[in-house]
Amino acid sequence: MSAGLVVAGPTAVGAAVRPSPVEQAVVWLNDPLNWTNPGGVVDRLTEHLTISALAVLLGCAVAWPLGLWLGHVRRGGGLVVVLSNVTLAIPVIAMLTILPLTFLGFGQAPVVVALAVFAVPPLLATAHTGVRQADAEARDAARGLGLSGAQVLWRVELPLAVPYLAAGFRTAAVQVVATAALASFVNGGGLGQIISAGFGLGMAVGGGQILAGGVLVAVLALLVEGVLAVVERAVTPRPLRKPSRWAAVLRRPTATGRA
């Protein structure tokens, strides 16, 4: 062997380069089996949407009647603030730790209850504010026509409060969808199970799966936000709709011809 010949070491040739978590996530998301297999994305997405829908509906069943009634009688503003602050002060992870130890047990039931508590503040506050902000002249005219208090609430105040109710529902739904990933802590299902399974594999192997699960939750929350924004505008009476940003820009007077 000549003196100028250099022999490469065993690690210099053929060394495997581990893909980055982003590359792993792309590969994981493009694997059809990760979507269609039992416990895959389709199953977890169905669980996630079911949990979120039940939680928001339960929150509406509790918050809307209370908020509408308190707004109608023009009382309870302080109570609404206290209830909202108390429910917001309780971390969802704390409730997910405590509720499974009750009669609810583990699974989806404690997750739905915990997320419903989390959904109550925006639903309660917007329902109360929407009725309180109803036009006073419309209420007085309804009473002058002989409508009862319940009829005034149902026929006058509630339709005028629809934009507030829709905004509160939209806020609560997006918050619940984003937070429902924590359901995996109590074996409650949802897209969080994908993230938990990735952590179980370790960052070196499951980093891509963790990232893919996070992306799925974020995209779902954005989709819910977009869909409910369209629904909110659709259910709001036309006279009560706020002009879109582009419409406001187009309506601005131009500087052409001004001195």
mmCIF file of C-alpha atoms in Angstrom:
data_model
loop_
_atom_site.group_PDB
_atom_site.id
_atom_site.type_symbol
_atom_site.label_atom_id
_atom_site.label_comp_id
_atom_site.label_asym_id
_atom_site.label_seq_id
_atom_site.Cartn_x
_atom_site.Cartn_y
_atom_site.Cartn_z
ATOM 1 C CA MET A 1 0.000 0.000 0.000
ATOM 2 C CA SER A 2 1.385 3.356 -1.009
ATOM 3 C CA ALA A 3 1.856 6.088 1.548
ATOM 4 C CA GLY A 4 -0.555 8.457 -0.209
ATOM 5 C CA LEU A 5 -3.556 6.033 -0.179
ATOM 6 C CA VAL A 6 -6.282 6.913 2.339
ATOM 7 C CA VAL A 7 -8.718 4.215 3.444
ATOM 8 C CA ALA A 8 -12.220 5.469 4.404
ATOM 9 C CA GLY A 9 -13.455 4.484 7.843
ATOM 10 C CA PRO A 10 -16.504 2.267 8.275
ATOM 11 C CA THR A 11 -18.728 5.200 9.301
ATOM 12 C CA ALA A 12 -17.752 7.441 6.385
ATOM 13 C CA VAL A 13 -19.380 5.324 3.683
ATOM 14 C CA GLY A 14 -22.974 4.176 3.610
ATOM 15 C CA ALA A 15 -23.913 5.900 6.838
ATOM 16 C CA ALA A 16 -27.704 6.136 7.131
ATOM 17 C CA VAL A 17 -29.114 9.627 7.477
ATOM 18 C CA ARG A 18 -32.260 9.743 9.596
ATOM 19 C CA PRO A 19 -35.000 11.891 8.033
ATOM 20 C CA SER A 20 -36.123 15.003 9.850
ATOM 21 C CA PRO A 21 -39.443 15.068 11.759
ATOM 22 C CA VAL A 22 -40.966 17.140 8.949
ATOM 23 C CA GLU A 23 -40.014 14.524 6.369
ATOM 24 C CA GLN A 24 -41.298 11.771 8.654
ATOM 25 C CA ALA A 25 -44.595 13.649 9.060
ATOM 26 C CA VAL A 26 -45.009 13.991 5.300
ATOM 27 C CA VAL A 27 -44.348 10.282 4.822
ATOM 28 C CA TRP A 28 -46.745 9.395 7.658
ATOM 29 C CA LEU A 29 -49.554 11.561 6.293
ATOM 30 C CA ASN A 30 -49.110 10.158 2.776
ATOM 31 C CA ASP A 31 -49.385 6.549 3.921
ATOM 32 C CA PRO A 32 -52.982 5.409 3.172
ATOM 33 C CA LEU A 33 -52.819 2.759 5.887
ATOM 34 C CA ASN A 34 -52.376 5.443 8.536
ATOM 35 C CA TRP A 35 -55.730 6.837 7.432
ATOM 36 C CA THR A 36 -57.825 3.728 6.850
ATOM 37 C CA ASN A 37 -56.533 1.201 9.386
ATOM 38 C CA PRO A 38 -58.468 0.727 12.647
ATOM 39 C CA GLY A 39 -57.394 3.531 14.949
ATOM 40 C CA GLY A 40 -56.176 5.555 11.964
ATOM 41 C CA VAL A 41 -56.878 9.160 11.074
ATOM 42 C CA VAL A 42 -60.445 8.523 9.883
ATOM 43 C CA ASP A 43 -61.430 6.748 13.108
ATOM 44 C CA ARG A 44 -59.682 9.313 15.321
ATOM 45 C CA LEU A 45 -61.169 12.215 13.360
ATOM 46 C CA THR A 46 -64.664 10.778 13.821
ATOM 47 C CA GLU A 47 -64.054 10.420 17.555
ATOM 48 C CA HIS A 48 -62.651 13.945 17.760
ATOM 49 C CA LEU A 49 -65.646 15.504 16.014
ATOM 50 C CA THR A 50 -68.108 13.453 18.074
ATOM 51 C CA ILE A 51 -66.514 14.471 21.374
ATOM 52 C CA SER A 52 -66.347 18.120 20.336
ATOM 53 C CA ALA A 53 -69.947 18.224 19.072
ATOM 54 C CA LEU A 54 -71.332 16.621 22.243
ATOM 55 C CA ALA A 55 -69.318 18.991 24.442
ATOM 56 C CA VAL A 56 -70.471 22.117 22.600
ATOM 57 C CA LEU A 57 -74.102 20.970 22.580
ATOM 58 C CA LEU A 58 -73.956 20.232 26.304
ATOM 59 C CA GLY A 59 -72.434 23.640 26.895
ATOM 60 C CA CYS A 60 -75.220 25.266 24.861
ATOM 61 C CA ALA A 61 -77.885 23.376 26.810
ATOM 62 C CA VAL A 62 -76.491 24.792 30.056
ATOM 63 C CA ALA A 63 -75.282 28.266 29.072
ATOM 64 C CA TRP A 64 -77.860 29.524 26.592
ATOM 65 C CA PRO A 65 -81.034 29.199 28.700
ATOM 66 C CA LEU A 66 -79.300 30.761 31.705
ATOM 67 C CA GLY A 67 -77.699 33.554 29.682
ATOM 68 C CA LEU A 68 -80.888 34.378 27.771
ATOM 69 C CA TRP A 69 -82.998 34.476 30.947
ATOM 70 C CA LEU A 70 -80.514 36.640 32.859
ATOM 71 C CA GLY A 71 -80.264 38.997 29.916
ATOM 72 C CA HIS A 72 -84.052 39.181 29.613
ATOM 73 C CA VAL A 73 -84.606 40.120 33.273
ATOM 74 C CA ARG A 74 -81.691 42.600 33.088
ATOM 75 C CA ARG A 75 -79.964 40.990 36.027
ATOM 76 C CA GLY A 76 -77.090 38.672 36.757
ATOM 77 C CA GLY A 77 -74.330 40.515 34.953
ATOM 78 C CA GLY A 78 -72.028 39.977 37.914
ATOM 79 C CA LEU A 79 -73.046 36.316 38.103
ATOM 80 C CA VAL A 80 -72.188 35.812 34.438
ATOM 81 C CA VAL A 81 -68.751 37.337 34.975
ATOM 82 C CA VAL A 82 -68.134 35.176 38.064
ATOM 83 C CA LEU A 83 -69.231 31.959 36.367
ATOM 84 C CA SER A 84 -67.135 32.732 33.305
ATOM 85 C CA ASN A 85 -64.059 33.509 35.371
ATOM 86 C CA VAL A 86 -64.471 30.402 37.545
ATOM 87 C CA THR A 87 -64.887 28.023 34.612
ATOM 88 C CA LEU A 88 -61.966 29.603 32.772
ATOM 89 C CA ALA A 89 -59.784 29.371 35.875
ATOM 90 C CA ILE A 90 -60.157 25.585 36.049
ATOM 91 C CA PRO A 91 -57.645 23.976 33.671
ATOM 92 C CA VAL A 92 -59.093 21.347 31.367
ATOM 93 C CA ILE A 93 -56.231 19.006 32.214
ATOM 94 C CA ALA A 94 -57.180 19.255 35.901
ATOM 95 C CA MET A 95 -60.780 18.300 35.158
ATOM 96 C CA LEU A 96 -59.589 15.430 32.968
ATOM 97 C CA THR A 97 -57.566 14.210 35.922
ATOM 98 C CA ILE A 98 -60.388 14.477 38.465
ATOM 99 C CA LEU A 99 -63.512 13.477 36.520
ATOM 100 C CA PRO A 100 -62.330 9.944 35.583
ATOM 101 C CA LEU A 101 -62.097 9.214 39.307
ATOM 102 C CA THR A 102 -65.831 9.899 39.682
ATOM 103 C CA PHE A 103 -68.775 7.794 38.492
ATOM 104 C CA LEU A 104 -68.020 8.959 34.925
ATOM 105 C CA GLY A 105 -64.937 6.743 34.749
ATOM 106 C CA PHE A 106 -62.459 6.799 31.893
ATOM 107 C CA GLY A 107 -63.389 7.250 28.258
ATOM 108 C CA GLN A 108 -65.366 9.881 26.408
ATOM 109 C CA ALA A 109 -67.852 10.848 29.147
ATOM 110 C CA PRO A 110 -65.419 12.815 31.357
ATOM 111 C CA VAL A 111 -63.893 14.417 28.276
ATOM 112 C CA VAL A 112 -67.286 15.667 27.087
ATOM 113 C CA VAL A 113 -68.095 17.105 30.520
ATOM 114 C CA ALA A 114 -64.700 18.773 30.898
ATOM 115 C CA LEU A 115 -64.857 20.322 27.437
ATOM 116 C CA ALA A 116 -68.458 21.433 28.016
ATOM 117 C CA VAL A 117 -67.337 23.341 31.120
ATOM 118 C CA PHE A 118 -64.618 24.910 28.986
ATOM 119 C CA ALA A 119 -67.230 25.919 26.375
ATOM 120 C CA VAL A 120 -69.632 27.568 28.839
ATOM 121 C CA PRO A 121 -67.920 31.012 29.284
ATOM 122 C CA PRO A 122 -68.193 32.285 25.675
ATOM 123 C CA LEU A 123 -71.656 30.774 25.257
ATOM 124 C CA LEU A 124 -72.964 32.263 28.495
ATOM 125 C CA ALA A 125 -71.407 35.697 28.024
ATOM 126 C CA THR A 126 -72.594 36.160 24.437
ATOM 127 C CA ALA A 127 -76.126 34.960 25.205
ATOM 128 C CA HIS A 128 -76.420 37.393 28.109
ATOM 129 C CA THR A 129 -74.897 40.284 26.150
ATOM 130 C CA GLY A 130 -76.984 39.610 23.051
ATOM 131 C CA VAL A 131 -80.287 39.904 24.902
ATOM 132 C CA ARG A 132 -79.122 42.869 26.964
ATOM 133 C CA GLN A 133 -78.126 44.706 23.772
ATOM 134 C CA ALA A 134 -81.512 44.156 22.098
ATOM 135 C CA ASP A 135 -83.091 47.389 20.906
ATOM 136 C CA ALA A 136 -85.098 48.943 23.756
ATOM 137 C CA GLU A 137 -87.648 50.499 21.403
ATOM 138 C CA ALA A 138 -88.367 47.101 19.836
ATOM 139 C CA ARG A 139 -88.959 45.625 23.295
ATOM 140 C CA ASP A 140 -91.228 48.472 24.323
ATOM 141 C CA ALA A 141 -93.212 48.193 21.091
ATOM 142 C CA ALA A 142 -93.663 44.459 21.655
ATOM 143 C CA ARG A 143 -94.910 45.025 25.193
ATOM 144 C CA GLY A 144 -97.248 47.732 23.900
ATOM 145 C CA LEU A 145 -98.770 45.166 21.547
ATOM 146 C CA GLY A 146 -99.580 43.002 24.549
ATOM 147 C CA LEU A 147 -96.838 40.376 24.239
ATOM 148 C CA SER A 148 -95.898 38.558 27.405
ATOM 149 C CA GLY A 149 -92.347 38.502 28.757
ATOM 150 C CA ALA A 150 -91.712 35.057 27.263
ATOM 151 C CA GLN A 151 -93.081 36.196 23.890
ATOM 152 C CA VAL A 152 -90.881 39.295 23.933
ATOM 153 C CA LEU A 153 -87.848 37.090 24.602
ATOM 154 C CA TRP A 154 -88.753 34.567 21.910
ATOM 155 C CA ARG A 155 -90.005 36.889 19.155
ATOM 156 C CA VAL A 156 -87.950 40.048 19.666
ATOM 157 C CA GLU A 157 -84.882 39.659 21.875
ATOM 158 C CA LEU A 158 -83.788 36.218 20.690
ATOM 159 C CA PRO A 159 -83.754 37.093 16.941
ATOM 160 C CA LEU A 160 -81.796 40.255 17.715
ATOM 161 C CA ALA A 161 -79.321 38.218 19.794
ATOM 162 C CA VAL A 162 -78.605 35.721 16.985
ATOM 163 C CA PRO A 163 -75.323 37.398 15.907
ATOM 164 C CA TYR A 164 -74.037 37.202 19.484
ATOM 165 C CA LEU A 165 -75.145 33.584 19.891
ATOM 166 C CA ALA A 166 -73.483 32.623 16.611
ATOM 167 C CA ALA A 167 -70.255 34.361 17.593
ATOM 168 C CA GLY A 168 -70.213 32.629 20.973
ATOM 169 C CA PHE A 169 -70.912 29.247 19.381
ATOM 170 C CA ARG A 170 -68.095 29.768 16.902
ATOM 171 C CA THR A 171 -65.623 30.714 19.636
ATOM 172 C CA ALA A 172 -66.629 27.806 21.865
ATOM 173 C CA ALA A 173 -66.503 25.270 19.036
ATOM 174 C CA VAL A 174 -63.014 26.261 17.893
ATOM 175 C CA GLN A 175 -61.700 26.220 21.473
ATOM 176 C CA VAL A 176 -63.215 22.795 22.123
ATOM 177 C CA VAL A 177 -61.908 21.283 18.878
ATOM 178 C CA ALA A 178 -58.404 22.527 19.627
ATOM 179 C CA THR A 179 -58.507 21.331 23.244
ATOM 180 C CA ALA A 180 -60.105 17.937 22.561
ATOM 181 C CA ALA A 181 -56.661 16.560 21.731
ATOM 182 C CA LEU A 182 -56.174 16.252 25.516
ATOM 183 C CA ALA A 183 -58.757 13.448 25.526
ATOM 184 C CA SER A 184 -55.953 10.977 24.971
ATOM 185 C CA PHE A 185 -54.857 11.473 28.608
ATOM 186 C CA VAL A 186 -57.941 9.529 29.771
ATOM 187 C CA ASN A 187 -58.209 7.187 26.785
ATOM 188 C CA GLY A 188 -61.010 9.309 25.376
ATOM 189 C CA GLY A 189 -60.040 8.948 21.734
ATOM 190 C CA GLY A 190 -59.665 11.698 19.192
ATOM 191 C CA LEU A 191 -56.699 12.935 17.209
ATOM 192 C CA GLY A 192 -54.710 13.287 20.411
ATOM 193 C CA GLN A 193 -54.301 9.506 20.418
ATOM 194 C CA ILE A 194 -52.084 9.841 17.351
ATOM 195 C CA ILE A 195 -49.856 12.295 19.194
ATOM 196 C CA SER A 196 -49.732 10.113 22.316
ATOM 197 C CA ALA A 197 -48.815 7.060 20.259
ATOM 198 C CA GLY A 198 -45.977 9.027 18.678
ATOM 199 C CA PHE A 199 -44.596 9.997 22.087
ATOM 200 C CA GLY A 200 -44.763 6.323 23.046
ATOM 201 C CA LEU A 201 -42.440 5.496 20.175
ATOM 202 C CA GLY A 202 -39.908 8.147 21.218
ATOM 203 C CA MET A 203 -38.921 11.331 19.451
ATOM 204 C CA ALA A 204 -36.373 9.621 17.231
ATOM 205 C CA VAL A 205 -38.944 7.237 15.730
ATOM 206 C CA GLY A 206 -42.287 8.894 16.432
ATOM 207 C CA GLY A 207 -41.366 12.537 15.933
ATOM 208 C CA GLY A 208 -42.998 12.602 12.523
ATOM 209 C CA GLN A 209 -46.195 11.054 13.875
ATOM 210 C CA ILE A 210 -46.309 13.619 16.691
ATOM 211 C CA LEU A 211 -45.930 16.441 14.211
ATOM 212 C CA ALA A 212 -48.522 14.917 11.878
ATOM 213 C CA GLY A 213 -51.036 14.662 14.725
ATOM 214 C CA GLY A 214 -50.455 18.275 15.694
ATOM 215 C CA VAL A 215 -50.928 19.395 12.095
ATOM 216 C CA LEU A 216 -54.196 17.467 11.854
ATOM 217 C CA VAL A 217 -55.567 19.131 15.004
ATOM 218 C CA ALA A 218 -54.511 22.592 13.796
ATOM 219 C CA VAL A 219 -56.013 22.098 10.330
ATOM 220 C CA LEU A 220 -59.265 20.805 11.818
ATOM 221 C CA ALA A 221 -59.540 23.834 14.108
ATOM 222 C CA LEU A 222 -58.942 26.181 11.166
ATOM 223 C CA LEU A 223 -61.568 24.384 9.068
ATOM 224 C CA VAL A 224 -64.116 24.618 11.872
ATOM 225 C CA GLU A 225 -63.320 28.320 12.255
ATOM 226 C CA GLY A 226 -63.818 28.926 8.533
ATOM 227 C CA VAL A 227 -67.046 26.932 8.237
ATOM 228 C CA LEU A 228 -68.622 28.503 11.317
ATOM 229 C CA ALA A 229 -67.609 31.980 10.133
ATOM 230 C CA VAL A 230 -69.691 31.369 6.996
ATOM 231 C CA VAL A 231 -72.560 29.920 9.066
ATOM 232 C CA GLU A 232 -72.431 32.875 11.454
ATOM 233 C CA ARG A 233 -72.807 35.327 8.608
ATOM 234 C CA ALA A 234 -75.576 33.250 7.020
ATOM 235 C CA VAL A 235 -77.761 33.076 10.156
ATOM 236 C CA THR A 236 -77.297 36.743 10.994
ATOM 237 C CA PRO A 237 -80.161 38.873 9.629
ATOM 238 C CA ARG A 238 -78.984 41.016 6.739
ATOM 239 C CA PRO A 239 -79.588 44.378 8.483
ATOM 240 C CA LEU A 240 -77.432 43.209 11.400
ATOM 241 C CA ARG A 241 -74.526 41.957 9.310
ATOM 242 C CA LYS A 242 -71.263 43.803 9.460
ATOM 243 C CA PRO A 243 -69.911 44.718 6.016
ATOM 244 C CA SER A 244 -66.980 42.627 4.906
ATOM 245 C CA ARG A 245 -63.538 44.166 4.869
ATOM 246 C CA TRP A 246 -63.435 44.296 1.086
ATOM 247 C CA ALA A 247 -66.903 45.829 0.885
ATOM 248 C CA ALA A 248 -65.852 48.530 3.313
ATOM 249 C CA VAL A 249 -62.757 49.237 1.243
ATOM 250 C CA LEU A 250 -64.751 49.466 -1.973
ATOM 251 C CA ARG A 251 -67.239 51.852 -0.408
ATOM 252 C CA ARG A 252 -64.613 54.317 0.719
ATOM 253 C CA PRO A 253 -64.645 57.572 -1.251
ATOM 254 C CA THR A 254 -61.603 57.997 -3.435
ATOM 255 C CA ALA A 255 -59.418 61.041 -3.538
ATOM 256 C CA THR A 256 -60.007 61.510 -7.268
ATOM 257 C CA GLY A 257 -61.232 64.968 -8.111
ATOM 258 C CA ARG A 258 -60.673 66.420 -4.653
ATOM 259 C CA ALA A 259 -59.012 69.790 -4.335
#
